[in-house]
mmCIF file of C-alpha atoms in Angstrom:
data_model
loop_
_atom_site.group_PDB
_atom_site.id
_atom_site.type_symbol
_atom_site.label_atom_id
_atom_site.label_comp_id
_atom_site.label_asym_id
_atom_site.label_seq_id
_atom_site.Cartn_x
_atom_site.Cartn_y
_atom_site.Cartn_z
ATOM 1 C CA MET N 1 12.386 35.387 -66.387
ATOM 2 C CA SER N 2 13.427 33.786 -63.104
ATOM 3 C CA PRO N 3 11.308 34.286 -59.950
ATOM 4 C CA ALA N 4 14.139 36.331 -58.394
ATOM 5 C CA THR N 5 14.412 38.643 -61.389
ATOM 6 C CA ASP N 6 10.645 38.870 -61.569
ATOM 7 C CA SER N 7 10.498 40.018 -57.933
ATOM 8 C CA ARG N 8 13.065 42.735 -58.602
ATOM 9 C CA THR N 9 11.191 43.912 -61.702
ATOM 10 C CA ARG N 10 7.862 43.922 -59.872
ATOM 11 C CA MET N 11 9.338 46.107 -57.155
ATOM 12 C CA ILE N 12 10.747 48.531 -59.721
ATOM 13 C CA GLU N 13 7.510 48.691 -61.717
ATOM 14 C CA GLY N 14 5.396 49.015 -58.578
ATOM 15 C CA ALA N 15 7.626 51.801 -57.282
ATOM 16 C CA LEU N 16 7.574 53.602 -60.635
ATOM 17 C CA ASP N 17 3.780 53.564 -60.697
ATOM 18 C CA LEU N 18 3.525 54.848 -57.126
ATOM 19 C CA PHE N 19 6.288 57.458 -57.542
ATOM 20 C CA HIS N 20 4.635 58.693 -60.736
ATOM 21 C CA ARG N 21 1.197 58.846 -59.129
ATOM 22 C CA GLN N 22 1.983 60.322 -55.713
ATOM 23 C CA GLY N 23 5.669 61.249 -55.634
ATOM 24 C CA VAL N 24 8.693 59.706 -53.943
ATOM 25 C CA ASN N 25 8.218 61.339 -50.547
ATOM 26 C CA ALA N 26 4.593 60.238 -50.250
ATOM 27 C CA THR N 27 5.428 56.630 -51.118
ATOM 28 C CA SER N 28 6.604 54.257 -48.407
ATOM 29 C CA VAL N 29 8.582 51.072 -48.865
ATOM 30 C CA ASP N 30 5.665 49.156 -47.358
ATOM 31 C CA GLN N 31 3.354 50.526 -50.064
ATOM 32 C CA ILE N 32 5.799 49.392 -52.737
ATOM 33 C CA LEU N 33 6.069 45.909 -51.225
ATOM 34 C CA ALA N 34 2.284 45.629 -51.063
ATOM 35 C CA ALA N 35 1.857 46.804 -54.658
ATOM 36 C CA SER N 36 4.521 44.401 -55.962
ATOM 37 C CA ASN N 37 3.583 41.465 -53.698
ATOM 38 C CA THR N 38 7.166 41.195 -52.465
ATOM 39 C CA GLY N 39 8.855 41.130 -49.080
ATOM 40 C CA LYS N 40 11.326 43.171 -47.069
ATOM 41 C CA SER N 41 14.067 40.572 -47.409
ATOM 42 C CA GLN N 42 13.826 40.810 -51.211
ATOM 43 C CA PHE N 43 13.828 44.595 -51.033
ATOM 44 C CA SER N 44 16.953 44.621 -48.831
ATOM 45 C CA TYR N 45 18.719 42.075 -51.054
ATOM 46 C CA TYR N 46 18.177 43.986 -54.304
ATOM 47 C CA PHE N 47 18.181 47.626 -53.240
ATOM 48 C CA LYS N 48 19.527 47.932 -49.662
ATOM 49 C CA ASN N 49 17.440 51.063 -49.085
ATOM 50 C CA LYS N 50 14.899 53.372 -50.702
ATOM 51 C CA ASP N 51 17.592 55.385 -52.507
ATOM 52 C CA GLY N 52 18.793 52.205 -54.179
ATOM 53 C CA LEU N 53 15.272 51.533 -55.423
ATOM 54 C CA ILE N 54 14.827 55.117 -56.646
ATOM 55 C CA LEU N 55 18.049 54.788 -58.652
ATOM 56 C CA ALA N 56 16.857 51.492 -60.163
ATOM 57 C CA VAL N 57 13.505 53.091 -61.043
ATOM 58 C CA LEU N 58 15.208 56.023 -62.784
ATOM 59 C CA GLN N 59 17.467 53.684 -64.764
ATOM 60 C CA TYR N 60 14.493 51.502 -65.711
ATOM 61 C CA LEU N 61 12.464 54.538 -66.782
ATOM 62 C CA HIS N 62 15.326 55.884 -68.866
ATOM 63 C CA GLU N 63 15.660 52.573 -70.677
ATOM 64 C CA LEU N 64 11.935 52.435 -71.403
ATOM 65 C CA ILE N 65 12.016 55.918 -72.936
ATOM 66 C CA ARG N 66 15.290 55.458 -74.822
ATOM 67 C CA SER N 67 14.077 52.191 -76.351
ATOM 68 C CA GLY N 68 10.748 53.680 -77.446
ATOM 69 C CA GLN N 69 8.582 51.576 -75.113
ATOM 70 C CA THR N 70 6.610 54.530 -73.761
ATOM 71 C CA PRO N 71 3.764 56.482 -75.407
ATOM 72 C CA THR N 72 5.963 59.575 -75.248
ATOM 73 C CA GLY N 73 9.584 59.944 -76.285
ATOM 74 C CA TYR N 74 12.295 61.665 -78.258
ATOM 75 C CA ASP N 75 12.469 59.670 -81.493
ATOM 76 C CA ILE N 76 12.094 62.655 -83.816
ATOM 77 C CA ASN N 77 13.447 62.473 -87.355
ATOM 78 C CA THR N 78 11.009 64.482 -89.480
ATOM 79 C CA TRP N 79 9.054 67.715 -89.207
ATOM 80 C CA ASP N 80 5.815 65.703 -89.098
ATOM 81 C CA GLU N 81 7.128 63.789 -86.075
ATOM 82 C CA PHE N 82 8.156 67.019 -84.404
ATOM 83 C CA ASP N 83 4.748 68.593 -85.118
ATOM 84 C CA HIS N 84 3.190 65.704 -83.172
ATOM 85 C CA TRP N 85 5.738 65.747 -80.331
ATOM 86 C CA PHE N 86 3.819 67.985 -77.902
ATOM 87 C CA GLN N 87 0.551 66.230 -78.757
ATOM 88 C CA GLN N 88 1.844 62.855 -77.611
ATOM 89 C CA TYR N 89 2.302 64.260 -74.086
ATOM 90 C CA ILE N 90 -1.158 65.832 -74.120
ATOM 91 C CA ASP N 91 -2.635 62.534 -75.338
ATOM 92 C CA PHE N 92 -0.837 60.657 -72.565
ATOM 93 C CA GLN N 93 -2.264 62.951 -69.916
ATOM 94 C CA ARG N 94 -5.746 62.544 -71.353
ATOM 95 C CA SER N 95 -5.291 58.763 -71.113
ATOM 96 C CA VAL N 96 -4.694 59.068 -67.342
ATOM 97 C CA ASP N 97 -7.469 61.648 -66.805
ATOM 98 C CA PHE N 98 -4.875 64.421 -66.311
ATOM 99 C CA GLN N 99 -3.800 62.928 -62.984
ATOM 100 C CA ARG N 100 -0.117 62.457 -63.836
ATOM 101 C CA SER N 101 2.622 64.620 -65.281
ATOM 102 C CA CYS N 102 6.117 63.602 -66.390
ATOM 103 C CA PRO N 103 7.376 60.703 -64.229
ATOM 104 C CA LEU N 104 10.931 62.010 -64.397
ATOM 105 C CA GLY N 105 9.788 65.439 -63.256
ATOM 106 C CA THR N 106 7.646 63.997 -60.468
ATOM 107 C CA ILE N 107 10.524 61.887 -59.153
ATOM 108 C CA GLY N 108 13.217 64.487 -59.798
ATOM 109 C CA THR N 109 11.500 67.253 -57.837
ATOM 110 C CA ASP N 110 11.356 65.005 -54.767
ATOM 111 C CA ILE N 111 15.105 64.341 -54.691
ATOM 112 C CA PRO N 112 16.622 66.418 -51.862
ATOM 113 C CA GLU N 113 20.016 68.050 -51.686
ATOM 114 C CA GLY N 114 22.784 65.653 -50.787
ATOM 115 C CA LYS N 115 21.455 62.797 -52.964
ATOM 116 C CA GLU N 116 23.976 63.477 -55.706
ATOM 117 C CA LEU N 117 23.902 60.037 -57.343
ATOM 118 C CA LEU N 118 20.138 60.291 -57.823
ATOM 119 C CA ARG N 119 20.384 63.887 -59.000
ATOM 120 C CA GLN N 120 23.100 62.912 -61.500
ATOM 121 C CA GLU N 121 20.835 60.189 -62.886
ATOM 122 C CA VAL N 122 18.063 62.725 -63.474
ATOM 123 C CA GLN N 123 20.549 65.174 -64.985
ATOM 124 C CA SER N 124 21.917 62.469 -67.274
ATOM 125 C CA PHE N 125 18.478 61.851 -68.710
ATOM 126 C CA LEU N 126 17.770 65.567 -69.124
ATOM 127 C CA GLU N 127 21.020 65.937 -71.050
ATOM 128 C CA TRP N 128 20.143 62.951 -73.242
ATOM 129 C CA SER N 129 16.633 64.222 -74.012
ATOM 130 C CA ARG N 130 17.921 67.730 -74.707
ATOM 131 C CA GLY N 131 20.566 66.235 -76.985
ATOM 132 C CA ARG N 132 17.977 64.306 -78.979
ATOM 133 C CA LEU N 133 15.932 67.423 -79.689
ATOM 134 C CA SER N 134 19.004 69.545 -80.300
ATOM 135 C CA ARG N 135 20.303 67.003 -82.804
ATOM 136 C CA PHE N 136 17.023 67.095 -84.700
ATOM 137 C CA PHE N 137 17.170 70.890 -85.014
ATOM 138 C CA ALA N 138 20.873 70.767 -85.927
ATOM 139 C CA GLU N 139 20.152 68.244 -88.686
ATOM 140 C CA ARG N 140 17.346 70.382 -90.061
ATOM 141 C CA LYS N 141 19.623 73.433 -89.953
ATOM 142 C CA ALA N 142 22.403 71.531 -91.746
ATOM 143 C CA ALA N 143 19.864 70.513 -94.404
ATOM 144 C CA ASP N 144 19.226 74.249 -94.977
ATOM 145 C CA GLU N 145 15.648 73.933 -93.751
ATOM 146 C CA MET N 146 15.931 76.626 -91.075
ATOM 147 C CA VAL N 147 16.808 80.299 -91.142
ATOM 148 C CA PRO N 148 20.378 81.351 -90.284
ATOM 149 C CA GLY N 149 21.157 82.048 -86.660
ATOM 150 C CA VAL N 150 18.975 79.291 -85.214
ATOM 151 C CA ASP N 151 20.499 77.788 -82.069
ATOM 152 C CA PRO N 152 19.527 74.085 -81.822
ATOM 153 C CA ASP N 153 20.385 73.871 -78.109
ATOM 154 C CA SER N 154 18.202 76.871 -77.240
ATOM 155 C CA LEU N 155 15.296 75.489 -79.257
ATOM 156 C CA ALA N 156 15.645 72.150 -77.463
ATOM 157 C CA ASP N 157 15.578 73.921 -74.080
ATOM 158 C CA PHE N 158 12.515 75.899 -75.184
ATOM 159 C CA CYS N 159 10.593 72.764 -76.188
ATOM 160 C CA ILE N 160 11.513 70.738 -73.119
ATOM 161 C CA SER N 161 10.574 73.611 -70.803
ATOM 162 C CA ILE N 162 7.170 73.978 -72.442
ATOM 163 C CA MET N 163 6.586 70.228 -72.317
ATOM 164 C CA HIS N 164 7.477 69.853 -68.625
ATOM 165 C CA GLY N 165 5.683 73.038 -67.619
ATOM 166 C CA GLY N 166 2.663 72.108 -69.699
ATOM 167 C CA MET N 167 2.411 68.659 -68.132
ATOM 168 C CA LEU N 168 2.643 70.110 -64.634
ATOM 169 C CA LEU N 169 -0.062 72.709 -65.331
ATOM 170 C CA THR N 170 -2.267 70.051 -66.902
ATOM 171 C CA LYS N 171 -2.020 67.874 -63.793
ATOM 172 C CA MET N 172 -2.718 70.847 -61.510
ATOM 173 C CA LYS N 173 -5.758 72.022 -63.514
ATOM 174 C CA ARG N 174 -6.998 68.582 -64.638
ATOM 175 C CA SER N 175 -7.249 70.214 -68.035
ATOM 176 C CA SER N 176 -4.867 70.463 -70.982
ATOM 177 C CA ASP N 177 -6.032 73.847 -72.276
ATOM 178 C CA MET N 178 -2.990 75.850 -71.128
ATOM 179 C CA PHE N 179 -0.588 73.175 -72.408
ATOM 180 C CA GLU N 180 -2.388 73.056 -75.763
ATOM 181 C CA HIS N 181 -2.255 76.845 -76.129
ATOM 182 C CA ALA N 182 1.458 76.950 -75.272
ATOM 183 C CA ALA N 183 2.227 74.043 -77.619
ATOM 184 C CA PHE N 184 0.308 75.757 -80.434
ATOM 185 C CA GLU N 185 2.315 78.968 -79.999
ATOM 186 C CA ALA N 186 5.597 77.059 -79.737
ATOM 187 C CA LEU N 187 4.911 75.153 -82.945
ATOM 188 C CA ASN N 188 3.977 78.373 -84.735
ATOM 189 C CA TYR N 189 7.186 80.014 -83.563
ATOM 190 C CA ILE N 190 9.353 77.122 -84.710
ATOM 191 C CA ARG N 191 7.515 76.998 -88.037
ATOM 192 C CA SER N 192 8.451 80.674 -88.471
ATOM 193 C CA LEU N 193 12.118 79.601 -88.276
ATOM 194 C CA ARG N 194 11.727 77.139 -91.125
ATOM 195 C CA LYS N 195 12.607 78.179 -94.650
ATOM 196 C CA THR N 196 9.649 76.256 -96.025
ATOM 197 C CA ARG N 197 6.575 77.743 -94.406
ATOM 198 C CA VAL N 198 3.839 75.312 -93.400
#
């Protein structure tokens, strides 16, 4: 990795950590430069402005998740993997003492109206993640493992909403109890839609 590329990556990784921890609006460019040990001329060269850096952070985060480099993700191919899906988010929050929720959610909620390129980037990832879950349910339905009438898209929306809401509540309470209860009920409901009861 060249020094120039390394500087760009350090800025992105430093910004991601700060955005995830304290939000976009509470993070200044100067804080990012200090955290990444970089300068304003490098920042201006690579990103022009803060919006350019936010976009780069979102793209970097998406690639990390899509390529399976994060402790949480959407690589679900079996019922056992799905049964552990909520738990991986709870385990992540335990690993950071319940002080962080979903980085995409933290960044996405700070994007104001009028920043359509940034909003589209968040929307693109939400559509991808929804599609991954929906595909899993569609495959299980096609394999005749679920009762008739199941809507894979609705189930995907249900799971993602519980995950994001659960992570937010966990950060607010510094406790995962509400998330764990909701995940338990969600898993029981989805198990009730399976032809083979577990």
